[in-house]
GROMACS .gro file of C-alpha atoms in nm:
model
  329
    1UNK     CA    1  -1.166   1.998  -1.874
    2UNK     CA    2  -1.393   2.164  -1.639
    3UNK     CA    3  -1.199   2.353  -1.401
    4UNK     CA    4  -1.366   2.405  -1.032
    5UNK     CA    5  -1.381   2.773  -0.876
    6UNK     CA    6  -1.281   2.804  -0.511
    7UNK     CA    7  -1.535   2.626  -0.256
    8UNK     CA    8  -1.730   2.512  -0.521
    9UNK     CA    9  -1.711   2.154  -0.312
   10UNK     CA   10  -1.964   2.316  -0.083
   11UNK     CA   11  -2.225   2.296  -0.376
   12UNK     CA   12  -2.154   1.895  -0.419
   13UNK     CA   13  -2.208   1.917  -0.007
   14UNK     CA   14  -2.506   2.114   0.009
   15UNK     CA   15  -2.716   1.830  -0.213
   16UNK     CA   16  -2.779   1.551   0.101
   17UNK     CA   17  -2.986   1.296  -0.097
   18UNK     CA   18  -2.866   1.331  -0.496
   19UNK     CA   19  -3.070   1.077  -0.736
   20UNK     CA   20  -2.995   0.701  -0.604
   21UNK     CA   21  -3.222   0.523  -0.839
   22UNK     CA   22  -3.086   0.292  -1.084
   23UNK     CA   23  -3.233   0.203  -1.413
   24UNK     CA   24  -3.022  -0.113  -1.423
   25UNK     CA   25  -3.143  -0.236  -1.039
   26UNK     CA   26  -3.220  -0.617  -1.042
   27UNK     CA   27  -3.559  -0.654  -1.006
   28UNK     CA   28  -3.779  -0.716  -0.681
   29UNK     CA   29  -3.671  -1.034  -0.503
   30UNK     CA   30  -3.947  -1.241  -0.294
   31UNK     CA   31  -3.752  -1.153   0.034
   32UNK     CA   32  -3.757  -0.770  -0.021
   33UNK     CA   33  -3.972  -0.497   0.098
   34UNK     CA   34  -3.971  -0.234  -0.147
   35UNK     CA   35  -4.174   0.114  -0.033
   36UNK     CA   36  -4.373   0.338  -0.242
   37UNK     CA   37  -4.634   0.620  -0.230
   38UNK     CA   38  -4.908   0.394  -0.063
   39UNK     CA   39  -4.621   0.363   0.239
   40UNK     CA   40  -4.635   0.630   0.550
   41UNK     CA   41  -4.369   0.711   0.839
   42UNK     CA   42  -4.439   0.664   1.163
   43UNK     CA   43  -4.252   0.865   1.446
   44UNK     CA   44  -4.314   0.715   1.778
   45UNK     CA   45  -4.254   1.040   1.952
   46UNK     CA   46  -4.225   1.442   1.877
   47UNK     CA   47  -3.855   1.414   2.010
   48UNK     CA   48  -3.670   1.691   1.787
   49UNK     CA   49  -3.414   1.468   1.710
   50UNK     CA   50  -3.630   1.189   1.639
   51UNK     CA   51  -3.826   1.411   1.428
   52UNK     CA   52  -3.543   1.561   1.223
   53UNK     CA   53  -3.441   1.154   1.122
   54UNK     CA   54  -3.787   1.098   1.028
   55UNK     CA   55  -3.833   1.422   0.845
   56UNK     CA   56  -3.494   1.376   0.693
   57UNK     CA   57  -3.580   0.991   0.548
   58UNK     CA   58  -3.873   1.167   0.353
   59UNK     CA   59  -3.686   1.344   0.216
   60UNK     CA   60  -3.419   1.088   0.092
   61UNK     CA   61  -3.721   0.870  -0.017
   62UNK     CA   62  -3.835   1.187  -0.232
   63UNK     CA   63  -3.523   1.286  -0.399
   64UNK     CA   64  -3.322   0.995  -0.390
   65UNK     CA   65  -3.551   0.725  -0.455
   66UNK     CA   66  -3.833   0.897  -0.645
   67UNK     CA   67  -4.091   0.847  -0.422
   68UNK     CA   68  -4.340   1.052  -0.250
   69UNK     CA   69  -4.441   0.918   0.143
   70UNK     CA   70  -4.640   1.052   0.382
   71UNK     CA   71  -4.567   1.106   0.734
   72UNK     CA   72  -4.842   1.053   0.982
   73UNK     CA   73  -4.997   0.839   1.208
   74UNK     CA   74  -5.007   0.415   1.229
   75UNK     CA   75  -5.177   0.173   1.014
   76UNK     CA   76  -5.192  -0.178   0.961
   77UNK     CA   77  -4.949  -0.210   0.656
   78UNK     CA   78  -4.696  -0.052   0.466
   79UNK     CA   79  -4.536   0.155   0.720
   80UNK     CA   80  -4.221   0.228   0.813
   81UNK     CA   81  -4.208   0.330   1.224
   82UNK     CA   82  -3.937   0.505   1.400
   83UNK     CA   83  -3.923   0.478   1.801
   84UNK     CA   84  -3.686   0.413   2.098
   85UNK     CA   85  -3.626   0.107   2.202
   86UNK     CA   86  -3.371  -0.007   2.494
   87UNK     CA   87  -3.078  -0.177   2.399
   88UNK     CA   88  -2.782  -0.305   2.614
   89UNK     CA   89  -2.539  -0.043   2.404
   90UNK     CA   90  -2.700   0.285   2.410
   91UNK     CA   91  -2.508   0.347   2.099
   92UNK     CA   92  -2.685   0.092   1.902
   93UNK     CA   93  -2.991   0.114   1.645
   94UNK     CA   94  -3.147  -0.159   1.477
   95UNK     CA   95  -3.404  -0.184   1.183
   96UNK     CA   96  -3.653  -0.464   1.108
   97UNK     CA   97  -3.811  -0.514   0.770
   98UNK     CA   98  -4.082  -0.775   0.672
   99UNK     CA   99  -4.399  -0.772   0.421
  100UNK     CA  100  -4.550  -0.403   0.438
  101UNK     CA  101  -4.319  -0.311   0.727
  102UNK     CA  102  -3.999  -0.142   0.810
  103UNK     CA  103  -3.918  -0.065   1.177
  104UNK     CA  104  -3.647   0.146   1.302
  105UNK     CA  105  -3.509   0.186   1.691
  106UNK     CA  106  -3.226   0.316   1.840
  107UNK     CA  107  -3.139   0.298   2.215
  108UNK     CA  108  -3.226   0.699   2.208
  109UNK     CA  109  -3.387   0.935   2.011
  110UNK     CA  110  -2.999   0.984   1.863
  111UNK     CA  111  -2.954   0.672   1.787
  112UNK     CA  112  -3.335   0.629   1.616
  113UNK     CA  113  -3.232   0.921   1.408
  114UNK     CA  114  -2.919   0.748   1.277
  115UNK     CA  115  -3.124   0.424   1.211
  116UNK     CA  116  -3.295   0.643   0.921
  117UNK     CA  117  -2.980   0.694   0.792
  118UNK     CA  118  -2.873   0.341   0.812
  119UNK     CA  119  -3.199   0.246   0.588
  120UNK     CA  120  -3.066   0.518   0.341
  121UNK     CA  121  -2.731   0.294   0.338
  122UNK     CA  122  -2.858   0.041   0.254
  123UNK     CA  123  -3.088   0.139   0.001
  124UNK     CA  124  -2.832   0.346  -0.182
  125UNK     CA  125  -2.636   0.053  -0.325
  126UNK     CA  126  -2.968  -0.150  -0.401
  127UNK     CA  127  -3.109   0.119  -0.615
  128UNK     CA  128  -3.415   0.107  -0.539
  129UNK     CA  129  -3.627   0.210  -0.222
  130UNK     CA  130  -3.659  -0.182  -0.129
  131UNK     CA  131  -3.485  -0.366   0.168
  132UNK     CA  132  -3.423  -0.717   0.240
  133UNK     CA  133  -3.601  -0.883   0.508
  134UNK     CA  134  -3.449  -0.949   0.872
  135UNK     CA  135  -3.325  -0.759   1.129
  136UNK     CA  136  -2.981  -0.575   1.087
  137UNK     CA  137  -2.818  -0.383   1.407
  138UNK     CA  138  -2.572  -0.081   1.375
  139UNK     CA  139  -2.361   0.028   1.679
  140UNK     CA  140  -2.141   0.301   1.688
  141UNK     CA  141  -1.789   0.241   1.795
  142UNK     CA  142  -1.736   0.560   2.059
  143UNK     CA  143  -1.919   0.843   2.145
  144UNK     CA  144  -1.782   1.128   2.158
  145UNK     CA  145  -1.701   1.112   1.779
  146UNK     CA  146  -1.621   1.489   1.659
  147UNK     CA  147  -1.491   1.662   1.330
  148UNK     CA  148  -1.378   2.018   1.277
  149UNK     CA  149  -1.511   2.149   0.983
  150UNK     CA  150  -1.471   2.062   0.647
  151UNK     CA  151  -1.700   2.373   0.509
  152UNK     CA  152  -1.488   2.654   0.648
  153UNK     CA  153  -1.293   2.733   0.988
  154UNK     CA  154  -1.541   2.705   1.260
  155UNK     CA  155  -1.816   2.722   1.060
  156UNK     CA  156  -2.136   2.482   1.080
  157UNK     CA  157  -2.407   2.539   0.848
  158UNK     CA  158  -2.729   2.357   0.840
  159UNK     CA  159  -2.624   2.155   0.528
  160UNK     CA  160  -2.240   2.057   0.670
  161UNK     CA  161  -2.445   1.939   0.976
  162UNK     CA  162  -2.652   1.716   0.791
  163UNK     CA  163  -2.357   1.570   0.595
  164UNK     CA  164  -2.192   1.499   0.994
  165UNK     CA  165  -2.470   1.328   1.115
  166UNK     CA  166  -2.486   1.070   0.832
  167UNK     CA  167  -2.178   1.024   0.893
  168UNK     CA  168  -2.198   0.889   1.262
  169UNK     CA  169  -2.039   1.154   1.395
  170UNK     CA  170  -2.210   1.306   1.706
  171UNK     CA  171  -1.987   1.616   1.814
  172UNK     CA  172  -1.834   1.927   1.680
  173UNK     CA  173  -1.496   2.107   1.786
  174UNK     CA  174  -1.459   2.460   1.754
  175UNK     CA  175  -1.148   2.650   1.878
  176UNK     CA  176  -1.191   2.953   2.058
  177UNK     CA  177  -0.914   3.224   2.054
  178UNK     CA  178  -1.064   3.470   2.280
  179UNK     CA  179  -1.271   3.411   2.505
  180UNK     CA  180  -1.597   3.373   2.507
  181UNK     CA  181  -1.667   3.382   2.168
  182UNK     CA  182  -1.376   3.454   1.948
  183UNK     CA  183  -1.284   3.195   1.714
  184UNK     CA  184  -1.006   3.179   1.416
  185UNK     CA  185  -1.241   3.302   1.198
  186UNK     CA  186  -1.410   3.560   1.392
  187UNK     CA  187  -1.679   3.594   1.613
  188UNK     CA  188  -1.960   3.306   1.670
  189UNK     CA  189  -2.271   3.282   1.862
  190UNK     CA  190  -2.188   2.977   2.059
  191UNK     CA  191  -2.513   2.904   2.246
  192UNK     CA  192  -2.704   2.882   1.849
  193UNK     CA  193  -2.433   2.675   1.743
  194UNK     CA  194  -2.552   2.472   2.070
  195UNK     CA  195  -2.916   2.502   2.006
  196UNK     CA  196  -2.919   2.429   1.631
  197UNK     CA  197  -2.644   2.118   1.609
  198UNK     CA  198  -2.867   1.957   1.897
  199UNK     CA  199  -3.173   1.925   1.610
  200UNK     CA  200  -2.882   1.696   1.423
  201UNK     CA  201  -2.813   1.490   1.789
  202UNK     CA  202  -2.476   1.665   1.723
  203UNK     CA  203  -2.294   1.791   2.052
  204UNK     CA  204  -2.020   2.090   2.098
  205UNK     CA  205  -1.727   2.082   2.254
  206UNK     CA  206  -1.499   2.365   2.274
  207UNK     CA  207  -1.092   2.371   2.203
  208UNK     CA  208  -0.990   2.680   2.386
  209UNK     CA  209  -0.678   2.810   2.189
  210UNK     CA  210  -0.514   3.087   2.396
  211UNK     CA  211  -0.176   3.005   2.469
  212UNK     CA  212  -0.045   3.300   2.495
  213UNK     CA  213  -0.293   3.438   2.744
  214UNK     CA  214  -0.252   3.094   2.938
  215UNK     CA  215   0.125   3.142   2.977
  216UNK     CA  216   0.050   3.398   3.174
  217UNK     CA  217  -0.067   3.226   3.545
  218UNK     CA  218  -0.021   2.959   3.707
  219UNK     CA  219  -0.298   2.795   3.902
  220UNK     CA  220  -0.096   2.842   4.282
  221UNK     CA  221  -0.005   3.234   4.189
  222UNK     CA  222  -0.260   3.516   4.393
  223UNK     CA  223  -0.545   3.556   4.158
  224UNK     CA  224  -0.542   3.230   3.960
  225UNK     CA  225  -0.885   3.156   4.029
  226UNK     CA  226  -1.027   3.480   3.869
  227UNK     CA  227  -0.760   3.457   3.608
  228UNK     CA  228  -0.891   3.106   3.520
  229UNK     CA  229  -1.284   3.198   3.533
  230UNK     CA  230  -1.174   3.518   3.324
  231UNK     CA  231  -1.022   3.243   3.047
  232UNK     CA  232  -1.177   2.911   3.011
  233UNK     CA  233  -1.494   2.985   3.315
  234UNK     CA  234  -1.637   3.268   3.064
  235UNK     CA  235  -1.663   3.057   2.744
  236UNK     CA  236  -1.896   2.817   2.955
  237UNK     CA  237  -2.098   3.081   3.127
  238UNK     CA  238  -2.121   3.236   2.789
  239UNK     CA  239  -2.198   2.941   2.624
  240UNK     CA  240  -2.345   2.673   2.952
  241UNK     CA  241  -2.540   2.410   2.719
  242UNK     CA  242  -2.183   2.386   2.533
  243UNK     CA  243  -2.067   1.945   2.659
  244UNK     CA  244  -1.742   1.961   2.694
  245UNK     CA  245  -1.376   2.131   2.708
  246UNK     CA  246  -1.092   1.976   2.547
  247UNK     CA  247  -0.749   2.078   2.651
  248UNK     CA  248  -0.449   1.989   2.475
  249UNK     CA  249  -0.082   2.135   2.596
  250UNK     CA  250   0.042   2.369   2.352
  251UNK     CA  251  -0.283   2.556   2.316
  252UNK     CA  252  -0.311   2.578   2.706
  253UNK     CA  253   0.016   2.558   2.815
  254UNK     CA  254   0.081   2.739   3.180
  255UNK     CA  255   0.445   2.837   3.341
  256UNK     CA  256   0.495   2.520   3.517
  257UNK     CA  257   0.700   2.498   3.861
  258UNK     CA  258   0.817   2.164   3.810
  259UNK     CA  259   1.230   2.191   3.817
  260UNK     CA  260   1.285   2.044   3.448
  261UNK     CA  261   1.032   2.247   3.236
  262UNK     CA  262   1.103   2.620   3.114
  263UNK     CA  263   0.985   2.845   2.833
  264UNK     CA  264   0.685   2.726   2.536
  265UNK     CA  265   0.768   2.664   2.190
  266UNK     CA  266   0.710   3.021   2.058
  267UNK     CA  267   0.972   3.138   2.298
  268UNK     CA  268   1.225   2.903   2.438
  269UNK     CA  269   1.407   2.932   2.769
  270UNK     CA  270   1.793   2.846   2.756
  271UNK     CA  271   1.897   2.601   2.943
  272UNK     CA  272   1.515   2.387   3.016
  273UNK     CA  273   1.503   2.091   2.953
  274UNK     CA  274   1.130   2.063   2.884
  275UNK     CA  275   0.884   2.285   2.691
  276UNK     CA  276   0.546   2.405   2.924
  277UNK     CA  277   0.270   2.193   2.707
  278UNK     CA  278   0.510   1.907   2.599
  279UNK     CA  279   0.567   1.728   2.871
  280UNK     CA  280   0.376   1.529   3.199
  281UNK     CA  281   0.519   1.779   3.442
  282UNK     CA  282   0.403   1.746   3.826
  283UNK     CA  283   0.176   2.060   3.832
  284UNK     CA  284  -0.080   1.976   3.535
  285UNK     CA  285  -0.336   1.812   3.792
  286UNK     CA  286  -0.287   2.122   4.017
  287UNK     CA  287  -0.390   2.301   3.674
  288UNK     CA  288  -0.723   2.038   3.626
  289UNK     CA  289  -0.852   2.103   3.928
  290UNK     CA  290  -0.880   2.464   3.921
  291UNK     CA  291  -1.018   2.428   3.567
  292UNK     CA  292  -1.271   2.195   3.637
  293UNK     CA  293  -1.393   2.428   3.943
  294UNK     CA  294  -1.430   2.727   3.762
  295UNK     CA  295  -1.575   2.564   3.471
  296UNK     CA  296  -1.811   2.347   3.636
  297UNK     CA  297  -1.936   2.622   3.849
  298UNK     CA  298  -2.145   2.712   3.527
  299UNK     CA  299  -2.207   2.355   3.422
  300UNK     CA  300  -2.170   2.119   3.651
  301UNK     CA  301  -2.196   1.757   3.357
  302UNK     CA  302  -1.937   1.952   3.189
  303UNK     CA  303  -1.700   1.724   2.996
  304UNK     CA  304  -1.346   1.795   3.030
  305UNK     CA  305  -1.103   1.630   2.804
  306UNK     CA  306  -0.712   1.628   2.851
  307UNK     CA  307  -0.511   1.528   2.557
  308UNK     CA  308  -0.174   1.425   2.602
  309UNK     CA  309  -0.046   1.278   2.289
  310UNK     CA  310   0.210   1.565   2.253
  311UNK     CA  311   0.405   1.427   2.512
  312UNK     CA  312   0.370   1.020   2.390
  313UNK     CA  313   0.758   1.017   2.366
  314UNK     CA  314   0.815   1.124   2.709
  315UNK     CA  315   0.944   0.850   3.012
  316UNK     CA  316   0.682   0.650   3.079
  317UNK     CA  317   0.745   0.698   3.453
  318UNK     CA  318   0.645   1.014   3.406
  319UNK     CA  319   0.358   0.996   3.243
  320UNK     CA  320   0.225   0.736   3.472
  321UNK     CA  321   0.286   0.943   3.763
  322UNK     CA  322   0.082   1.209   3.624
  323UNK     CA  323  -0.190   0.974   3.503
  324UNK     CA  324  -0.171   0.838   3.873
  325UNK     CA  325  -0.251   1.229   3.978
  326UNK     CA  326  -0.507   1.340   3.752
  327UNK     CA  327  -0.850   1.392   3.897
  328UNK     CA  328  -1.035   1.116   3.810
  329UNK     CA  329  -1.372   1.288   3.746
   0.00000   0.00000   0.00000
């Protein structure tokens, strides 16, 4: 028995498009398309993420399918184009085969990009680069969709990317210990991370993980405002093109006011009934709004996310109050 070295799973990950073709595929039907070296992609724009789908379908028609296309500019036959097209989801792409043609859309340059990879889906279980004829639409059930990694902590390499993007997915979380740039596994240039997951139509959001430091204020004490810009403000000025912020209690967790809540859960206070970060207390949208100021002040489409699933067992009267109090933006 062959017995696998640490990480060696990352080799497995690094091959995108292993051999597909089958030497036991059923033969040609009259309703299929099938596309060989005479065929030719056809990007309807230079959109970089548009581009990377259409570069990345050569590729999978190369070394998955055995054959070597060209891309390039339009023709009459045997081409396969890739373009935007509006659609009433903008989630949704949709590809179109008939004799000597194959055309992808997506409602954006994202979603065109993922049709490429839908083609590859359904070409993977035939065999053989061929394609039934019709029209077959794909739409993605939510948007943001994001993964931590499953390479190593907080790390995104080219090839993991790849892997996340065929996958649907559209986002990437990475938790920061210290700000700006400090993650569980050391340091990390955030705006690259930014600059080269956008090639993949993959977004970052950030999961600032600094309770301890967060304990520290609360949003009505002198100071909070610099205090706040000092620990979730800096990651976006470091980092601006970063979309979103995702805030979930125990990692953020600040010395509440509210009567019932004392101590966090590395160090409880006697007698509280409720743990800061576990609970809907009164003073969390009090806490939003200061966060959203001083993190908006460097990008103002930020996208803040509060999770609150750590306090699903608590009253729902409380947690409707709060949800009643939350800024709404």
């Amino acid at each position: 028995m062959h017995i696998e070295q640490h990480y060696d799973f990352r080799k497995r990950l690094a091959v995108l498009h292993p051999p597909r073709l089958a030497s036991d595929a059923a033969p040609l039907k009259d309703n299929e398309t099938l596309v060989d070296a005479s065929w030719t992609i056809v990007p309807a724009s230079d959109d970089p993420v548009l581009m990377h789908g259409v570069r990345d379908l050569k590729d999978y028609f190369e070394k998955s399918m055995g054959v070597q296309v060209k891309i390039g500019s339009g023709s009459d036959k045997n081409t396969i184009t890739v373009g935007v097209a509006p659609e009433k989801n903008n989630l949704t792409s949709r590809i179109t085969a008939g004799p000597g043609f194959i055309r992808i859309t997506g409602a954006t340059a994202r979603e065109a990009a993922q049709g490429c990879y839908r083609l590859e889906d359904l070409m993977n279980p035939r065999g053989l680069p061929a394609v039934e004829h019709g029209e077959r639409t794909f739409t993605r059930l939510f948007s943001p969709r994001m993964t931590h990694s499953g390479w190593e902590l907080e790390q995104f390499p080219n090839e993991y990317l790849d892997h996340i993007a065929h996958a649907g997915m559209d986002a990437i979380l990475i938790f920061i210990r210290e700000p700006p740039n400090m993650t569980r596994n050391g340091p990390i240039d955030l705006p690259e991370v930014v600059r080269n997951a956008a090639e993949y139509g993959i977004d970052v959001y950030v999961y600032p993980h600094v309770h301890t430091q967060a304990a520290e204020c609360h949003p009505a004490d002198p100071g909070a405002r610099e205090f706040y810009d000092n620990l979730y403000g800096s990651i976006v000025k470091y980092a601006p093109g970063i979309r979103g912020m995702v805030f979930v209690g125990e990692s953020v967790a600040f010395p509440s006011r509210d009567p019932g809540m004392g101590g966090y859960w590395w160090k409880h206070q006697p007698g509280a009934k409720h743990l800061n970060g576990f609970y809907p207390c009164t003073d969390w949208p009090e806490w939003l709004c200061l966060v959203r100021d001083v993190t908006r002040q460097y990008n103002p489409d930020l996208d803040l996310l509060f999770w609150t699933y750590n306090w699903f067992w608590a009253p729902e009267k409380e947690r409707l109050a709060l949800l009643e109090n939350i800024p709404t933006d």
